[in-house]
Coordinates of C-alpha atoms in Angstrom, one line a residue:
X1 CA -24.7 18.1 34.3
X2 CA -27.5 15.6 33.4
X3 CA -25.3 14.1 30.6
X4 CA -22.4 13.7 33.1
X5 CA -24.7 11.9 35.6
X6 CA -26.2 9.7 32.9
X7 CA -22.8 8.7 31.6
X8 CA -21.5 8.0 35.1
X9 CA -24.6 5.8 35.7
X10 CA -24.0 3.9 32.5
X11 CA -20.4 3.3 33.3
X12 CA -21.2 2.2 36.8
X13 CA -23.9 -0.1 35.4
X14 CA -21.3 -1.6 33.0
X15 CA -19.0 -2.4 35.9
X16 CA -21.8 -4.2 37.7
X17 CA -23.1 -6.0 34.7
X18 CA -20.7 -8.9 35.1
X19 CA -20.1 -9.3 31.4
X20 CA -19.0 -12.8 30.3
X21 CA -15.7 -12.4 28.5
X22 CA -15.4 -13.5 24.9
X23 CA -12.4 -13.8 22.6
X24 CA -13.5 -10.6 20.8
X25 CA -13.9 -8.5 24.0
X26 CA -10.7 -9.6 25.6
X27 CA -8.8 -9.1 22.4
X28 CA -10.1 -5.5 22.3
X29 CA -8.8 -5.1 25.9
X30 CA -5.3 -6.2 24.8
X31 CA -5.4 -3.7 21.9
X32 CA -6.6 -0.8 24.2
X33 CA -4.2 -1.5 27.1
X34 CA -1.1 -3.0 25.5
X35 CA -1.4 -1.9 21.8
X36 CA -0.7 -5.4 20.7
X37 CA -2.4 -8.7 19.7
X38 CA -3.1 -11.1 22.5
X39 CA -0.7 -14.0 22.9
X40 CA -2.3 -17.4 22.5
X41 CA -1.7 -18.6 26.1
X42 CA -2.8 -15.3 27.7
X43 CA -6.1 -15.2 25.7
X44 CA -6.8 -18.8 26.6
X45 CA -6.2 -18.2 30.3
X46 CA -8.5 -15.1 30.5
X47 CA -11.3 -16.8 28.6
X48 CA -11.1 -20.4 29.9
X49 CA -9.3 -20.4 33.3
X50 CA -9.5 -17.1 35.0
X51 CA -13.1 -17.3 36.1
X52 CA -13.3 -13.5 35.9
X53 CA -15.9 -11.2 34.2
X54 CA -14.8 -8.9 31.5
X55 CA -14.8 -6.0 34.0
X56 CA -12.6 -7.9 36.4
X57 CA -10.2 -8.8 33.6
X58 CA -9.9 -5.2 32.7
X59 CA -9.1 -4.3 36.3
X60 CA -6.6 -7.3 36.5
X61 CA -4.7 -6.0 33.5
X62 CA -3.5 -3.1 35.6
X63 CA -2.0 -5.6 38.1
X64 CA 0.2 -7.1 35.3
X65 CA 3.9 -6.2 35.0
X66 CA 3.5 -5.3 31.3
X67 CA 0.9 -2.7 32.2
X68 CA 2.9 -1.3 35.1
X69 CA 5.9 -1.0 32.7
X70 CA 3.8 0.7 30.1
X71 CA 2.1 3.0 32.5
X72 CA 4.5 3.5 35.5
X73 CA 3.5 5.2 38.7
X74 CA 3.1 8.9 38.1
X75 CA 2.1 8.6 34.4
X76 CA 0.3 11.8 33.4
X77 CA -3.5 11.2 33.1
X78 CA -3.7 13.3 30.0
X79 CA -0.9 11.2 28.4
X80 CA -2.7 8.0 29.5
X81 CA -5.9 9.1 27.8
X82 CA -4.0 10.0 24.6
X83 CA -2.3 6.6 24.6
X84 CA -5.5 4.6 24.8
X85 CA -7.2 6.7 22.0
X86 CA -4.1 6.0 19.8
X87 CA -4.0 2.3 20.7
X88 CA -7.7 1.9 19.8
X89 CA -8.3 4.5 17.0
X90 CA -5.0 5.8 15.7
X91 CA -5.8 9.3 16.8
X92 CA -5.8 11.9 19.6
X93 CA -9.0 12.6 21.5
X94 CA -10.8 15.8 20.6
X95 CA -10.3 18.6 23.2
X96 CA -13.7 18.1 24.9
X97 CA -13.1 14.4 25.3
X98 CA -9.6 15.0 26.5
X99 CA -10.7 17.5 29.1
X100 CA -13.7 15.4 30.2
X101 CA -11.8 12.1 30.7
X102 CA -8.8 13.7 32.2
X103 CA -11.0 15.4 34.8
X104 CA -13.0 12.1 35.6
X105 CA -9.8 10.1 36.0
X106 CA -8.0 12.7 38.1
X107 CA -11.0 13.0 40.4
X108 CA -11.3 9.2 40.7
X109 CA -14.9 9.3 39.3
X110 CA -13.9 6.7 36.8
X111 CA -11.1 4.0 37.1
X112 CA -8.7 3.5 34.2
X113 CA -10.2 0.0 33.5
X114 CA -13.7 1.5 33.2
X115 CA -12.4 4.3 31.0
X116 CA -11.0 1.7 28.6
X117 CA -14.2 -0.3 28.5
X118 CA -16.1 2.9 27.9
X119 CA -13.9 3.7 24.9
X120 CA -14.3 0.2 23.5
X121 CA -18.1 0.2 23.9
X122 CA -18.5 3.8 22.6
X123 CA -16.6 3.4 19.3
X124 CA -18.5 4.7 16.3
X125 CA -17.8 5.3 12.6
X126 CA -14.2 4.9 11.5
X127 CA -13.2 4.3 15.1
X128 CA -15.4 1.3 15.2
X129 CA -14.0 0.0 11.9
X130 CA -10.4 0.4 13.0
X131 CA -11.1 -1.4 16.3
X132 CA -12.9 -4.2 14.4
X133 CA -9.9 -4.6 12.1
X134 CA -7.4 -4.6 15.0
X135 CA -9.5 -7.2 16.8
X136 CA -9.6 -9.4 13.7
X137 CA -5.9 -9.3 13.3
X138 CA -5.3 -9.9 17.0
X139 CA -7.5 -13.0 17.0
X140 CA -5.8 -14.3 13.9
X141 CA -2.5 -13.9 15.7
X142 CA -3.7 -15.8 18.8
X143 CA -5.5 -18.5 16.9
X144 CA -2.2 -19.3 15.1
X145 CA -0.7 -20.1 18.5
X146 CA 1.7 -17.2 18.6
X147 CA 3.1 -15.7 21.8
X148 CA 6.1 -13.5 20.9
X149 CA 5.5 -10.0 22.3
X150 CA 7.5 -8.2 19.6
X151 CA 5.6 -9.9 16.9
X152 CA 2.3 -9.1 18.6
X153 CA 3.2 -5.4 18.4
X154 CA 4.6 -5.4 14.9
X155 CA 1.6 -7.1 13.2
X156 CA -0.7 -4.4 14.6
X157 CA 1.4 -1.4 13.7
X158 CA -0.2 -0.4 10.4
X159 CA -3.8 -1.3 10.7
X160 CA -6.3 1.4 9.7
X161 CA -9.9 1.5 8.4
X162 CA -8.6 0.2 5.1
X163 CA -9.4 -3.5 4.7
X164 CA -6.2 -4.0 2.8
X165 CA -4.3 -3.4 6.0
X166 CA -6.0 -6.4 7.5
X167 CA -4.9 -8.6 4.6
X168 CA -1.4 -7.3 4.8
X169 CA -1.2 -8.0 8.6
X170 CA -2.5 -11.5 8.2
X171 CA 0.1 -12.1 5.5
X172 CA 2.8 -11.0 8.0
X173 CA 1.3 -13.5 10.5
X174 CA 1.4 -16.3 7.9
X175 CA 5.1 -15.5 7.3
X176 CA 5.8 -15.8 11.1
X177 CA 4.0 -19.2 11.3
X178 CA 5.5 -20.6 8.1
X179 CA 8.5 -18.6 6.8
X180 CA 8.3 -18.3 3.1
X181 CA 4.5 -18.6 3.0
X182 CA 3.8 -14.9 3.5
X183 CA 3.5 -12.2 0.9
X184 CA 6.4 -11.9 -1.5
X185 CA 7.2 -8.5 -3.0
X186 CA 6.5 -7.9 -6.7
X187 CA 9.3 -7.2 -9.2
X188 CA 9.3 -4.1 -11.3
X189 CA 10.7 -4.3 -14.9
X190 CA 10.9 -0.9 -16.6
X191 CA 12.1 -2.4 -19.9
X192 CA 15.3 -2.1 -21.8
X193 CA 17.3 1.1 -22.3
X194 CA 16.5 2.9 -25.6
X195 CA 19.4 4.4 -27.6
X196 CA 19.7 6.5 -30.7
X197 CA 16.3 8.1 -30.2
X198 CA 15.5 11.2 -32.3
X199 CA 14.2 14.5 -30.9
X200 CA 10.4 14.9 -31.0
X201 CA 10.0 11.1 -31.2
X202 CA 7.3 9.5 -29.1
X203 CA 9.0 7.2 -26.7
X204 CA 6.9 4.2 -25.4
X205 CA 7.9 2.7 -22.1
X206 CA 7.0 -0.9 -21.3
X207 CA 6.5 -2.3 -17.8
X208 CA 4.6 -5.4 -19.0
X209 CA 7.4 -7.7 -17.8
X210 CA 6.9 -6.7 -14.2
X211 CA 5.6 -9.6 -12.1
X212 CA 4.5 -10.8 -8.7
X213 CA 5.6 -14.2 -7.4
X214 CA 2.2 -14.6 -5.6
X215 CA 0.4 -13.8 -8.9
X216 CA -1.3 -10.8 -7.2
X217 CA -2.6 -8.0 -9.4
X218 CA 0.0 -5.3 -9.6
X219 CA -0.3 -1.5 -10.1
X220 CA 2.2 0.7 -11.7
X221 CA 3.9 3.9 -10.6
X222 CA 6.2 5.6 -13.1
X223 CA 8.4 8.6 -12.4
X224 CA 10.3 10.7 -15.0
X225 CA 13.2 11.1 -12.6
X226 CA 15.7 13.1 -14.7
X227 CA 15.6 14.8 -18.1
X228 CA 17.9 17.2 -20.0
X229 CA 17.9 20.8 -18.8
X230 CA 15.2 22.7 -20.7
X231 CA 13.1 19.7 -21.4
X232 CA 9.3 19.9 -20.9
X233 CA 8.8 16.2 -21.3
X234 CA 6.0 14.6 -19.2
X235 CA 4.6 11.1 -19.0
X236 CA 1.3 10.5 -20.7
X237 CA 0.3 8.5 -17.5
X238 CA 2.2 7.5 -14.4
X239 CA 0.0 4.5 -13.8
X240 CA -0.2 2.9 -17.2
X241 CA 1.6 -0.3 -18.2
X242 CA 3.0 1.4 -21.3
X243 CA 3.1 5.2 -20.9
X244 CA 4.7 7.5 -23.5
X245 CA 6.5 10.8 -23.6
X246 CA 7.9 13.1 -26.3
X247 CA 11.6 13.3 -26.3
X248 CA 11.7 17.1 -27.0
X249 CA 15.4 17.7 -26.8
X250 CA 18.7 15.8 -26.9
X251 CA 20.0 14.2 -23.8
X252 CA 19.4 11.3 -21.4
X253 CA 16.0 10.7 -19.8
X254 CA 15.8 8.4 -16.8
X255 CA 12.5 6.9 -15.8
X256 CA 11.8 4.8 -12.7
X257 CA 9.1 2.2 -12.1
X258 CA 7.7 0.8 -8.9
X259 CA 5.0 -1.8 -8.8
X260 CA 2.7 -2.7 -5.9
X261 CA 0.8 -5.9 -5.2
X262 CA -1.7 -4.3 -2.9
X263 CA 0.5 -4.9 0.1
X264 CA 4.1 -3.9 -0.6
X265 CA 6.1 -1.9 -3.1
X266 CA 8.7 -3.5 -5.3
X267 CA 12.3 -2.3 -5.5
X268 CA 12.8 0.5 -8.0
X269 CA 13.7 -0.4 -11.6
X270 CA 14.9 2.2 -14.1
X271 CA 15.3 2.7 -17.8
X272 CA 17.3 5.3 -19.7
X273 CA 16.4 6.8 -23.0
X274 CA 19.3 8.4 -24.9
X275 CA 18.1 11.0 -27.4
X276 CA 21.0 11.9 -29.7
X277 CA 19.5 12.4 -33.2
X278 CA 17.9 15.6 -34.5
X279 CA 14.5 15.2 -35.9
X280 CA 15.8 16.8 -39.1
X281 CA 17.7 13.5 -39.7
X282 CA 14.4 11.6 -40.2
X283 CA 13.5 9.9 -43.3
X284 CA 9.8 10.7 -43.5
X285 CA 7.3 8.7 -45.6
X286 CA 3.6 8.2 -45.7
X287 CA 2.0 4.7 -45.5
X288 CA -1.6 3.8 -46.3
X289 CA -2.5 0.6 -44.6
X290 CA -5.6 -0.3 -46.5
X291 CA -4.5 -0.3 -50.1
X292 CA -7.0 -2.4 -52.0
X293 CA -5.6 -5.6 -53.3
X294 CA -2.3 -5.1 -51.4
X295 CA -3.2 -5.5 -47.7
X296 CA -6.2 -5.7 -45.5
X297 CA -4.6 -6.4 -42.2
X298 CA -3.6 -2.9 -41.2
X299 CA 0.1 -3.9 -41.3
X300 CA 3.1 -2.3 -42.9
X301 CA 6.6 -3.8 -43.2
X302 CA 9.9 -2.1 -43.4
X303 CA 12.3 -4.4 -45.3
X304 CA 16.1 -4.3 -45.1
X305 CA 18.8 -5.8 -47.4
X306 CA 19.3 -9.4 -46.2
X307 CA 23.1 -9.6 -46.4
X308 CA 26.1 -7.3 -46.2
X309 CA 24.6 -4.5 -44.2
X310 CA 24.4 -3.7 -40.5
X311 CA 21.3 -1.8 -39.3
X312 CA 20.5 0.1 -36.1
X313 CA 17.5 2.4 -36.7
X314 CA 14.5 3.9 -35.0
X315 CA 10.9 4.1 -36.2
X316 CA 8.1 6.4 -35.1
X317 CA 5.0 4.7 -36.6
X318 CA 2.8 7.8 -36.4
X319 CA 0.3 6.3 -34.0
X320 CA 2.0 7.1 -30.7
X321 CA 4.0 3.8 -31.0
X322 CA 7.7 3.6 -31.7
X323 CA 10.6 1.1 -31.9
X324 CA 14.3 1.8 -31.3
X325 CA 17.4 -0.3 -31.9
X326 CA 15.9 -2.1 -34.9
X327 CA 18.5 -4.3 -36.6
X328 CA 16.5 -5.9 -39.4
X329 CA 13.0 -6.1 -41.0
X330 CA 10.2 -4.7 -38.9
X331 CA 6.4 -5.2 -39.2
X332 CA 3.9 -3.0 -37.4
X333 CA 0.1 -3.5 -37.0
X334 CA -2.1 -0.5 -36.6
X335 CA -5.3 -0.6 -34.5
X336 CA -7.3 0.9 -37.3
X337 CA -6.9 1.4 -41.1
X338 CA -5.7 4.8 -42.3
X339 CA -2.8 6.9 -43.6
X340 CA 0.1 7.4 -41.3
X341 CA 3.3 9.5 -41.4
X342 CA 6.2 7.2 -40.5
X343 CA 9.6 8.6 -39.5
X344 CA 12.7 6.5 -39.8
X345 CA 16.1 7.5 -38.4

């Protein structure tokens, strides 16, 4: 009972405190009441021309057609409480909060405008972070002179406690202000299809040609989408630039790649690996890369006849690297000296 009386006194004091409105505080009112960024003209009016305190502005919001359309006469109080929590914090109230505020509003102990101010002023933890982020994006929208109501809603739709969502929302606003200036999606490149691969070969995928037009840093997400029935193949990593897998049986393997620039995913790009050679068809040899007086650069070279022959062969270099579709001479550099078993098919 004491807590209830104390809270009521605090809320009543807040109403009487005649708080001077600021861009920050009025933006939070827009978020709580309308679930959108403030339009530039509206924000300017409430701050510069209305002559009202923050508490009076909060009450005046409920005289606006937009509010009446959003919360028509007869709107369930419990639903109203839920909506305000979601507008501000992206969540439902806990059951105690739901029960308390529903009772206070139904009994008329607290007005809807005072309830909204209490929610704004009482935000803690992640709630406070989310509200701060929404306020920041809302102000950015208004300061860019924007007034479209649909845009004001859409730019706020995905804001969370993650700072990256603020960056993404601001890029959307930049795109509205100057089409073409906002974030451009990255482009995934899963590499070229690989053919005539032998079973048990280590296949190296290559996403290094993926790019971002804004030169943002990109991250990789590979998915071994399909593989032959009975295959146990798995990727060595689904986030590496050049993951590998062992082609354990014959058939076609399809691998998809999506890259992300921190804001948006790319379209999917895919690569196919056709495994159609038994590993018994390998020519296997051993190479030593550090033969004294022969080589000291950890390289080996496979030479082909220069004229009169057509080549199409695959090489497993024995260091988890491979090449397919080789049509001529091929040189490979090892990261360290040693003896390697090289398979050619």
